[in-house]
PDB file as gemmi writes it, atoms N, CA and C in Angstrom:
CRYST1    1.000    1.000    1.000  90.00  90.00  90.00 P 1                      
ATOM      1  N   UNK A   1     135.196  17.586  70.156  1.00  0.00           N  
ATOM      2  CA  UNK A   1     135.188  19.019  69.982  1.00  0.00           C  
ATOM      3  C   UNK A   1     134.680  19.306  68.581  1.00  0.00           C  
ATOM      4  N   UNK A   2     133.697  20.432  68.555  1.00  0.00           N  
ATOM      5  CA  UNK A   2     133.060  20.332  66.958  1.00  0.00           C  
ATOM      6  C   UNK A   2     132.999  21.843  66.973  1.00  0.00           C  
ATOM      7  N   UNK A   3     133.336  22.724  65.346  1.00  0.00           N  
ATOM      8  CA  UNK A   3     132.809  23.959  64.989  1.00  0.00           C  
ATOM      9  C   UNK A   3     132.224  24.584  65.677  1.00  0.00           C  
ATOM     10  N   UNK A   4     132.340  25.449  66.110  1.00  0.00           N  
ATOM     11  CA  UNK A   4     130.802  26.598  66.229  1.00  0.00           C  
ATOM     12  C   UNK A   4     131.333  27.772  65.554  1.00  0.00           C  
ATOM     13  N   UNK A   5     130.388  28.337  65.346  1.00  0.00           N  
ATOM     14  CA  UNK A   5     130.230  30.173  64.375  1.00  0.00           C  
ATOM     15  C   UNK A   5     130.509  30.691  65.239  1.00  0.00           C  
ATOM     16  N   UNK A   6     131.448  31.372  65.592  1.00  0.00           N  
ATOM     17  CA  UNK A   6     130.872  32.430  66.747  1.00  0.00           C  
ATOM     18  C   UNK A   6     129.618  33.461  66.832  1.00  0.00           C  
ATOM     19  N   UNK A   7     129.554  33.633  65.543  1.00  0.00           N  
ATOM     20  CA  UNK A   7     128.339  34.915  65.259  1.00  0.00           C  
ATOM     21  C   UNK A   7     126.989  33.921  65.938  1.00  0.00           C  
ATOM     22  N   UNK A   8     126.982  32.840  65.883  1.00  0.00           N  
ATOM     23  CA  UNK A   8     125.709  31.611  66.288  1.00  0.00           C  
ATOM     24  C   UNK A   8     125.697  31.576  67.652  1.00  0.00           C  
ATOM     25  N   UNK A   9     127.353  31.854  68.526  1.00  0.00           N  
ATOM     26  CA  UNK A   9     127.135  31.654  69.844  1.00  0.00           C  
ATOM     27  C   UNK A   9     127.200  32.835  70.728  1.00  0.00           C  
ATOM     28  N   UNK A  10     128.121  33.482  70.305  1.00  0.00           N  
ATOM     29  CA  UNK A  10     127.848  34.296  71.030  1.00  0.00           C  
ATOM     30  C   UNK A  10     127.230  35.911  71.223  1.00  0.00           C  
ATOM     31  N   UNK A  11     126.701  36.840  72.195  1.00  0.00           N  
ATOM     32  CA  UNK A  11     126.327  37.952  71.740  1.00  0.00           C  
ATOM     33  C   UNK A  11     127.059  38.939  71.222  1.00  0.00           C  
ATOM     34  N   UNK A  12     126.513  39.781  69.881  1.00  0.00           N  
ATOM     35  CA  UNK A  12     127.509  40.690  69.587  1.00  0.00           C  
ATOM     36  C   UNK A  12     128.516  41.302  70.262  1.00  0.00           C  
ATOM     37  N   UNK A  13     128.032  41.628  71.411  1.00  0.00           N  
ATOM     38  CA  UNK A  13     129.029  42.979  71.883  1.00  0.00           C  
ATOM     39  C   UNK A  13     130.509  41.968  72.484  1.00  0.00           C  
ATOM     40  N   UNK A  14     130.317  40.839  72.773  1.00  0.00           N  
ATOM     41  CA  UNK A  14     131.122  39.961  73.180  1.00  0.00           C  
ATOM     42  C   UNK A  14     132.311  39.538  72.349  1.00  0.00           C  
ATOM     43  N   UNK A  15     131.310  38.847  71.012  1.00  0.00           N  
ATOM     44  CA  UNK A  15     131.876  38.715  69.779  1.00  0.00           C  
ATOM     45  C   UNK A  15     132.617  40.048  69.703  1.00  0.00           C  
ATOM     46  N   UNK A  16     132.167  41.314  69.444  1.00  0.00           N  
ATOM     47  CA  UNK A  16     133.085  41.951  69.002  1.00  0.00           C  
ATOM     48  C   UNK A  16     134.674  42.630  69.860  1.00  0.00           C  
ATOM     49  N   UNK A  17     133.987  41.968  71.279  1.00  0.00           N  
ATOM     50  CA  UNK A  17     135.083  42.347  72.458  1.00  0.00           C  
ATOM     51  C   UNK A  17     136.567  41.160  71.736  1.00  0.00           C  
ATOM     52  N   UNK A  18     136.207  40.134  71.366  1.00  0.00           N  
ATOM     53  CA  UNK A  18     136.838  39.049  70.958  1.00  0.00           C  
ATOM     54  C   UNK A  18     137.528  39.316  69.814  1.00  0.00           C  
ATOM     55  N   UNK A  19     136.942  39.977  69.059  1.00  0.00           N  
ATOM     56  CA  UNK A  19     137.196  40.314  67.728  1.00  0.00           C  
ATOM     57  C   UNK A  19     138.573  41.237  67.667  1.00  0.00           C  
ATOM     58  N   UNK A  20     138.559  42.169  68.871  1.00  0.00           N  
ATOM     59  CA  UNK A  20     139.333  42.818  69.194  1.00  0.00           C  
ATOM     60  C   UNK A  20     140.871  42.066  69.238  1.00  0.00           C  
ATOM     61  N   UNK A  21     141.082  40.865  69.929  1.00  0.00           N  
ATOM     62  CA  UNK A  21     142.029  40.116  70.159  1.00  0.00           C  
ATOM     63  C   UNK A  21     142.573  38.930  69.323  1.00  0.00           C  
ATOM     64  N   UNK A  22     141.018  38.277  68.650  1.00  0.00           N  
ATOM     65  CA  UNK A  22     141.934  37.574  67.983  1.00  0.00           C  
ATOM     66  C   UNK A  22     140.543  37.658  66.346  1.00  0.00           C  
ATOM     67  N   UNK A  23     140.869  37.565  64.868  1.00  0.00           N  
ATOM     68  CA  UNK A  23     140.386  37.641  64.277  1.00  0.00           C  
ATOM     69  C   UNK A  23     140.503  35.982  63.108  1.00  0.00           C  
ATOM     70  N   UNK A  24     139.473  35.705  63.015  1.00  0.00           N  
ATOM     71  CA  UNK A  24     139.823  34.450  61.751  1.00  0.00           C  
ATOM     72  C   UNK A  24     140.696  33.775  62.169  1.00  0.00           C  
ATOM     73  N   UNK A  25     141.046  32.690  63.647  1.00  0.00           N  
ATOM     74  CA  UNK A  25     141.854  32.254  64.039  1.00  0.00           C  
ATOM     75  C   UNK A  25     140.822  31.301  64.733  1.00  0.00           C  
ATOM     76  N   UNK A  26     142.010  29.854  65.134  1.00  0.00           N  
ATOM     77  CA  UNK A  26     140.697  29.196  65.630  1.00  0.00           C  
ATOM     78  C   UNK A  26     140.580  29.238  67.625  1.00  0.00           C  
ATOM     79  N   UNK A  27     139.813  29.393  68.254  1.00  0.00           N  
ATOM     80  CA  UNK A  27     140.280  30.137  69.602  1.00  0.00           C  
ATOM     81  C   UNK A  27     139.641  28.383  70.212  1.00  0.00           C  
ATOM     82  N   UNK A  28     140.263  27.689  71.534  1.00  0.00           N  
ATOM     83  CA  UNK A  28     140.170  26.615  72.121  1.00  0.00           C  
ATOM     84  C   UNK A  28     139.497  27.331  73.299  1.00  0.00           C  
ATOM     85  N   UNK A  29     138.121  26.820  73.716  1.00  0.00           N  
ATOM     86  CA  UNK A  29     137.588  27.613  75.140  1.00  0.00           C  
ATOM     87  C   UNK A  29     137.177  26.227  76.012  1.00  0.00           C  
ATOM     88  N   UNK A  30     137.626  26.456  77.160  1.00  0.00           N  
ATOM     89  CA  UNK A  30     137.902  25.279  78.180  1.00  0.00           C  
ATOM     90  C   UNK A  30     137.010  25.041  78.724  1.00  0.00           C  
ATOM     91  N   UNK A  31     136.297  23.680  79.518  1.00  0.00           N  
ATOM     92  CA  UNK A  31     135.135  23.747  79.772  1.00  0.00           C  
ATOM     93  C   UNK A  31     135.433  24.141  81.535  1.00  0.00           C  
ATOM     94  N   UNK A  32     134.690  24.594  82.215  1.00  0.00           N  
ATOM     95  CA  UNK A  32     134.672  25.319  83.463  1.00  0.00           C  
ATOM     96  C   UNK A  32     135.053  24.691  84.432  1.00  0.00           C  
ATOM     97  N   UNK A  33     135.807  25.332  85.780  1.00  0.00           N  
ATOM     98  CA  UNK A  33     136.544  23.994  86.693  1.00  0.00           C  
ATOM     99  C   UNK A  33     134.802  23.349  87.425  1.00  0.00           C  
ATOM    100  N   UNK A  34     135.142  22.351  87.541  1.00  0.00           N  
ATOM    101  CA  UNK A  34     134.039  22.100  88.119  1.00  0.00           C  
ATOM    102  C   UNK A  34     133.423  21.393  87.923  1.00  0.00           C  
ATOM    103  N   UNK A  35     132.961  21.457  85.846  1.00  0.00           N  
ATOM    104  CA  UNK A  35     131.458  21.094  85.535  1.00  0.00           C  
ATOM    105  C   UNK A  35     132.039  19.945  84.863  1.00  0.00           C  
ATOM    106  N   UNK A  36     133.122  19.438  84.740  1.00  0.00           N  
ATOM    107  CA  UNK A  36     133.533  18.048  84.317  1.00  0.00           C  
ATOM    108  C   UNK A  36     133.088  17.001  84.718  1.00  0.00           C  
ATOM    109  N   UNK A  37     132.935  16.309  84.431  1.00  0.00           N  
ATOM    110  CA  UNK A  37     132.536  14.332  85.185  1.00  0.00           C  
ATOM    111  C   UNK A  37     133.469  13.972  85.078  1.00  0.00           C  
ATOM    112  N   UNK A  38     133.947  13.224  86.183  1.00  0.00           N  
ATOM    113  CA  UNK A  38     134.518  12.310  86.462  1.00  0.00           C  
ATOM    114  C   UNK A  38     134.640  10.991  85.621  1.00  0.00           C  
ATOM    115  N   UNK A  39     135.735  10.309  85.895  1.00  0.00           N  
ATOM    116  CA  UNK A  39     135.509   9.025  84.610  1.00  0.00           C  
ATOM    117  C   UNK A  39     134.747   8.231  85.250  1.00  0.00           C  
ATOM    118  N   UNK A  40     133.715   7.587  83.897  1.00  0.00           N  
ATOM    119  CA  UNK A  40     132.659   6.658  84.594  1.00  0.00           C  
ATOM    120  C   UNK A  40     131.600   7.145  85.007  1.00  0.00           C  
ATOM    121  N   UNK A  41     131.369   8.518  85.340  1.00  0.00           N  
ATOM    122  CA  UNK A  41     130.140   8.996  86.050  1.00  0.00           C  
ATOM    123  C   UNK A  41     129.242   9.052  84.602  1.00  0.00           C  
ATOM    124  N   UNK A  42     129.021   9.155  83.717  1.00  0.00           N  
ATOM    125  CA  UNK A  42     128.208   9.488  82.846  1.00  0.00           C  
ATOM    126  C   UNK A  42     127.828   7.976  82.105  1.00  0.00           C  
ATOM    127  N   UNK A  43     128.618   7.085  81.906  1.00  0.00           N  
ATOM    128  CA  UNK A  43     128.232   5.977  81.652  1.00  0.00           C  
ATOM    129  C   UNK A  43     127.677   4.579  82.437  1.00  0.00           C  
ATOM    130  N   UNK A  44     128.236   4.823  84.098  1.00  0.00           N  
ATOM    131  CA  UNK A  44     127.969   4.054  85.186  1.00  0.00           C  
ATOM    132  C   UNK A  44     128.836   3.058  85.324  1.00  0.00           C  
ATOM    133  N   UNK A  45     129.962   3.430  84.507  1.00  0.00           N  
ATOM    134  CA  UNK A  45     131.092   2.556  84.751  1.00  0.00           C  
ATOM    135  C   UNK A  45     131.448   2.217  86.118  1.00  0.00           C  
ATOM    136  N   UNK A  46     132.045   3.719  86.138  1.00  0.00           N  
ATOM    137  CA  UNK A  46     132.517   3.841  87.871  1.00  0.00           C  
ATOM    138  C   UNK A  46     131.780   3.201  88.867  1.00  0.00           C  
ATOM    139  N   UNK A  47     130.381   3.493  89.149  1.00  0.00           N  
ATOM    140  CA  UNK A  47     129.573   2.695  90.172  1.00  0.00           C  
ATOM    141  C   UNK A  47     129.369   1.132  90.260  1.00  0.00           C  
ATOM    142  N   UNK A  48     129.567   0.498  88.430  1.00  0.00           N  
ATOM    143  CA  UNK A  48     129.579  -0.832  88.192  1.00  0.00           C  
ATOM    144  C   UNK A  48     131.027  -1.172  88.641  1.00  0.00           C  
ATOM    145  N   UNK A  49     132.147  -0.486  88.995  1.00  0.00           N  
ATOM    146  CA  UNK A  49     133.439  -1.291  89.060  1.00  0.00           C  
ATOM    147  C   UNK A  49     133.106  -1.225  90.542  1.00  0.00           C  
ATOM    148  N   UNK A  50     132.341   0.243  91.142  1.00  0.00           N  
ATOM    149  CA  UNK A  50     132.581  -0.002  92.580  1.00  0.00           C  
ATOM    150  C   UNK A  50     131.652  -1.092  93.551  1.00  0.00           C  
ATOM    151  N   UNK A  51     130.653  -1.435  93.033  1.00  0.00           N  
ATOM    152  CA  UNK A  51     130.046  -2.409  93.163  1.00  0.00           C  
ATOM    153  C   UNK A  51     130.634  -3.483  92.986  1.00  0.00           C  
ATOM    154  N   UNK A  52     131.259  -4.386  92.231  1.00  0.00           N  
ATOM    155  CA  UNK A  52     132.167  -5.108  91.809  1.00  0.00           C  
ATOM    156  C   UNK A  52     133.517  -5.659  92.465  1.00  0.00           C  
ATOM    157  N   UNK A  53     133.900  -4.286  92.712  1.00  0.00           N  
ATOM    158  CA  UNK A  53     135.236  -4.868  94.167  1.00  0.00           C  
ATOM    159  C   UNK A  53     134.006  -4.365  95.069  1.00  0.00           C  
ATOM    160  N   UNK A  54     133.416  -4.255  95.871  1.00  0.00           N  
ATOM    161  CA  UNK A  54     132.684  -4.247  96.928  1.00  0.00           C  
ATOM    162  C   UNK A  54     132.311  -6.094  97.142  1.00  0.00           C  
ATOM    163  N   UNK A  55     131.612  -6.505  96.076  1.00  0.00           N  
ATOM    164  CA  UNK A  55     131.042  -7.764  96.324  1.00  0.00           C  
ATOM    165  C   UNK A  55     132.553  -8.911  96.499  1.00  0.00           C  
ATOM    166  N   UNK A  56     133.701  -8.061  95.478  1.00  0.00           N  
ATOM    167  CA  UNK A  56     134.881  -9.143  95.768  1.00  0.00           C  
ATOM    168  C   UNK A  56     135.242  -8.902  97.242  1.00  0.00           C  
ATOM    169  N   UNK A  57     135.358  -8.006  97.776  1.00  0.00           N  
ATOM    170  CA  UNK A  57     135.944  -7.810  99.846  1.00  0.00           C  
ATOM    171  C   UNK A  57     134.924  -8.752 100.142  1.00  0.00           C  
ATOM    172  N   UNK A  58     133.252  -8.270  99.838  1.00  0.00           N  
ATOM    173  CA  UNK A  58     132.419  -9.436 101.069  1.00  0.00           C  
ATOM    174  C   UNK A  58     132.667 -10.934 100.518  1.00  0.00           C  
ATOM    175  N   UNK A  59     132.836 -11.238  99.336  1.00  0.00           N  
ATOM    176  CA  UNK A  59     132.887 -12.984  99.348  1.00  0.00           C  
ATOM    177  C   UNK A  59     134.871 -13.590  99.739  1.00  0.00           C  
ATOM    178  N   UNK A  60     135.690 -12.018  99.708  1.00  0.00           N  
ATOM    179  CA  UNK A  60     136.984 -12.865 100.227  1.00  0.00           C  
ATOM    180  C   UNK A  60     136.927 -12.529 102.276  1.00  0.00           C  
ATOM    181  N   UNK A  61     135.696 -11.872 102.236  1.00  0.00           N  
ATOM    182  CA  UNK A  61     135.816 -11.936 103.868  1.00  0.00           C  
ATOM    183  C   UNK A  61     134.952 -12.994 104.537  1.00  0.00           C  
ATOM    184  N   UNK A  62     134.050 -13.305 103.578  1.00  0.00           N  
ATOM    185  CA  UNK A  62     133.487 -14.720 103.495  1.00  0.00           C  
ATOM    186  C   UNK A  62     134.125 -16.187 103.478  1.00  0.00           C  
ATOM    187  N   UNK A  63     135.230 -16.088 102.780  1.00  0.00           N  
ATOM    188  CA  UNK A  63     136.215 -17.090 103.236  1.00  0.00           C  
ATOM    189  C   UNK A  63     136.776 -17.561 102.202  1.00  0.00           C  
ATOM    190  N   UNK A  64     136.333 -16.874 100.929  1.00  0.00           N  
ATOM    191  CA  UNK A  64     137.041 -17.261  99.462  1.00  0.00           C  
ATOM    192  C   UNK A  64     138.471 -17.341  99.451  1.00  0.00           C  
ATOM    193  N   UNK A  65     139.320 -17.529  98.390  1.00  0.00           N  
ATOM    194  CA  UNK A  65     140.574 -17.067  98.828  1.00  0.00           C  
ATOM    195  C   UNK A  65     140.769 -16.103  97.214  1.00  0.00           C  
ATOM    196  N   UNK A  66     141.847 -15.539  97.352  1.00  0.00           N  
ATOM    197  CA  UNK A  66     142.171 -14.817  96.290  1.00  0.00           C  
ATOM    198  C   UNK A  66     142.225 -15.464  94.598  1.00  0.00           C  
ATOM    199  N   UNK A  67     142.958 -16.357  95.026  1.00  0.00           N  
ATOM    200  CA  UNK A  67     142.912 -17.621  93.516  1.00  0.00           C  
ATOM    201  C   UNK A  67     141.314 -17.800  93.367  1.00  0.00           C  
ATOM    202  N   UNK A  68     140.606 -18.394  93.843  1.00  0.00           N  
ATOM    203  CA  UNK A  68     139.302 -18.070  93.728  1.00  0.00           C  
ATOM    204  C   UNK A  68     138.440 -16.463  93.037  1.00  0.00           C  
ATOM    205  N   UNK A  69     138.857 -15.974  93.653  1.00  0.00           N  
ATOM    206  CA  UNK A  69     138.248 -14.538  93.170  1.00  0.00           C  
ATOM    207  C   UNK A  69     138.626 -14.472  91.887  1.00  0.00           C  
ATOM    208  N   UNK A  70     140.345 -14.422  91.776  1.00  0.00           N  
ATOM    209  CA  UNK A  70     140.666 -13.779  90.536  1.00  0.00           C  
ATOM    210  C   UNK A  70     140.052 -14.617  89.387  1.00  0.00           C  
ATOM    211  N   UNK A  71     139.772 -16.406  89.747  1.00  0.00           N  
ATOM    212  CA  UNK A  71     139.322 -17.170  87.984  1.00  0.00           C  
ATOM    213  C   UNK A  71     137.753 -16.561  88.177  1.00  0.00           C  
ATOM    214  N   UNK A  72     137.067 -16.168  89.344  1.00  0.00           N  
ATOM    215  CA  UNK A  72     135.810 -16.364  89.047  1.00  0.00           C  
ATOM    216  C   UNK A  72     134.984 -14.838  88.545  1.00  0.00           C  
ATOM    217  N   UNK A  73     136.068 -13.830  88.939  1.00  0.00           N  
ATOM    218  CA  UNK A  73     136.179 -12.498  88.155  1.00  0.00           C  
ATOM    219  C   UNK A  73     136.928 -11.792  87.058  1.00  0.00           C  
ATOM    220  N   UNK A  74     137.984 -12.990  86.727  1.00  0.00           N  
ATOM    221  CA  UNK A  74     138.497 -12.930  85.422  1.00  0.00           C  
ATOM    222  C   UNK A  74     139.518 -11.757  85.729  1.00  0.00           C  
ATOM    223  N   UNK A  75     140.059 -11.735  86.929  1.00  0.00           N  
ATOM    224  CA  UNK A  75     141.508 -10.324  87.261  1.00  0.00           C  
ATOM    225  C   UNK A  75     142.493 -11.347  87.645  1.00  0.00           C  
ATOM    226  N   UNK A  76     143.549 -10.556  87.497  1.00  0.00           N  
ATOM    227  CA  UNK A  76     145.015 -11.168  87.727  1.00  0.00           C  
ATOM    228  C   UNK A  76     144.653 -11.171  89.715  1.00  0.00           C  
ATOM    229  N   UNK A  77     145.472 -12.375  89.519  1.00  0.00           N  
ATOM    230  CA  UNK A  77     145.761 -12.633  91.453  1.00  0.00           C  
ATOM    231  C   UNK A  77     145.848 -11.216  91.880  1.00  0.00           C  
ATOM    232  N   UNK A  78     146.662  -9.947  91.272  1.00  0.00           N  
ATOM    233  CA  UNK A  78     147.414  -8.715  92.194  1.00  0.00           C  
ATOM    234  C   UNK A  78     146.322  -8.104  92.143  1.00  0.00           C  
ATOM    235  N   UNK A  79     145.605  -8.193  91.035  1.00  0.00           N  
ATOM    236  CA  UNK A  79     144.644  -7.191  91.085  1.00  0.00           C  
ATOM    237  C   UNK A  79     143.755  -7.535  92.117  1.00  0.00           C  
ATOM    238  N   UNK A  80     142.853  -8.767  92.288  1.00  0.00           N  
ATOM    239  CA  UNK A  80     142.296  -8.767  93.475  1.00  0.00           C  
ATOM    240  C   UNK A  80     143.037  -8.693  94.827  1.00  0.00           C  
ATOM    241  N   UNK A  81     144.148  -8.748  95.340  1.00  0.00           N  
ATOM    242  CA  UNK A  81     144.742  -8.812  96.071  1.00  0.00           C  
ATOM    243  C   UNK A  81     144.760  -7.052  96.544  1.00  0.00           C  
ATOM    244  N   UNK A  82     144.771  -6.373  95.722  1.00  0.00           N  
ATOM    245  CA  UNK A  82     144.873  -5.018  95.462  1.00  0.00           C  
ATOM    246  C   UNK A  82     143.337  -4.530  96.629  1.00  0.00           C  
ATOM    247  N   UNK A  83     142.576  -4.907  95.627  1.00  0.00           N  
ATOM    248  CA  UNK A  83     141.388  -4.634  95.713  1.00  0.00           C  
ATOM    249  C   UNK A  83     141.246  -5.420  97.406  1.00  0.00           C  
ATOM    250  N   UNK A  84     141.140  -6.246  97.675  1.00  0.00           N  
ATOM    251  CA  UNK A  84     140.658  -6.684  98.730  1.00  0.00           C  
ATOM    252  C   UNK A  84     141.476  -6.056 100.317  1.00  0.00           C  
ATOM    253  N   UNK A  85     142.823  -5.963 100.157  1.00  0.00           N  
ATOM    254  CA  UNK A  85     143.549  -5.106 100.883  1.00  0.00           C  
ATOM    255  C   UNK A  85     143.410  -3.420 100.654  1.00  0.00           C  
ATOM    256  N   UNK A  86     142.190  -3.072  99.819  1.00  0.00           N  
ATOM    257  CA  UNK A  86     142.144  -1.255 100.160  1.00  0.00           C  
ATOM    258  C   UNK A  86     141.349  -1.407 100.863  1.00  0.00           C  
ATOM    259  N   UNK A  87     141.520   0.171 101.379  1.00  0.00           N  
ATOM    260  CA  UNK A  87     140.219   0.401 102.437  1.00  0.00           C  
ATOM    261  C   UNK A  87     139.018   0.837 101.490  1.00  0.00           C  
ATOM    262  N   UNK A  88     138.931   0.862 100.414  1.00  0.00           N  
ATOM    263  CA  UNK A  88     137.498   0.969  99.642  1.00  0.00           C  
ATOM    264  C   UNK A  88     136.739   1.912 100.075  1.00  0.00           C  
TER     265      UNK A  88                                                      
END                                                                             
C-alpha cells in the first residue's frame, strides 16, 4: 500500500464531496469485490502446484506407492497421501 495525493487522484468535485467527511486524515479504500487474484494466480504458483499433485495421482495410479512419492517429491507421507486421495 503506498501514498497517493488525493488532489493527483481524484476529480475535484469528488475530492471535495470527500473533503466534506473526512479532512487531513489518512482514508484506507478497498480494492473492489471481485478484482482480487487469487493466491498464486499472478505468479503461477497455483497452476505449478496443480500440475504437480496432478502428475503425483497419475504416477501413484501407476503403481508407485506413497513412500515413493513423498522421497521423490520431497512431502511428508500425509501430505501425499492427502493429495492422492482428493478428488482434485
Amino acid at each position: 500500500m503506498k501514498y497517493m495525493n488525493a488532489e493527483a487522484v481524484f476529480p475535484k468535485r469528488l475530492l471535495n464531496e470527500l473533503q466534506q467527511y473526512v479532512q487531513g486524515d489518512w482514508i484506507y479504500i478497498p480494492t473492489m469485490k471481485g478484482s482480487r487474484k487469487a493466491w498464486g494466480e499472478l505468479s503461477g504458483s497455483r497452476n505449478a502446484l496443480r500440475s504437480r499433485n496432478e502428475d503425483i495421482r497419475l504416477q501413484f495410479a501407476g503403481g508407485q506407492s506413497i513412500e515413493q512419492l513423498s522421497s521423490q517429491f520431497g512431502l511428508a507421507y500425509d501430505t501425499i497421501k492427502k493429495i492422492v486421495y482428493s478428488k482434485g
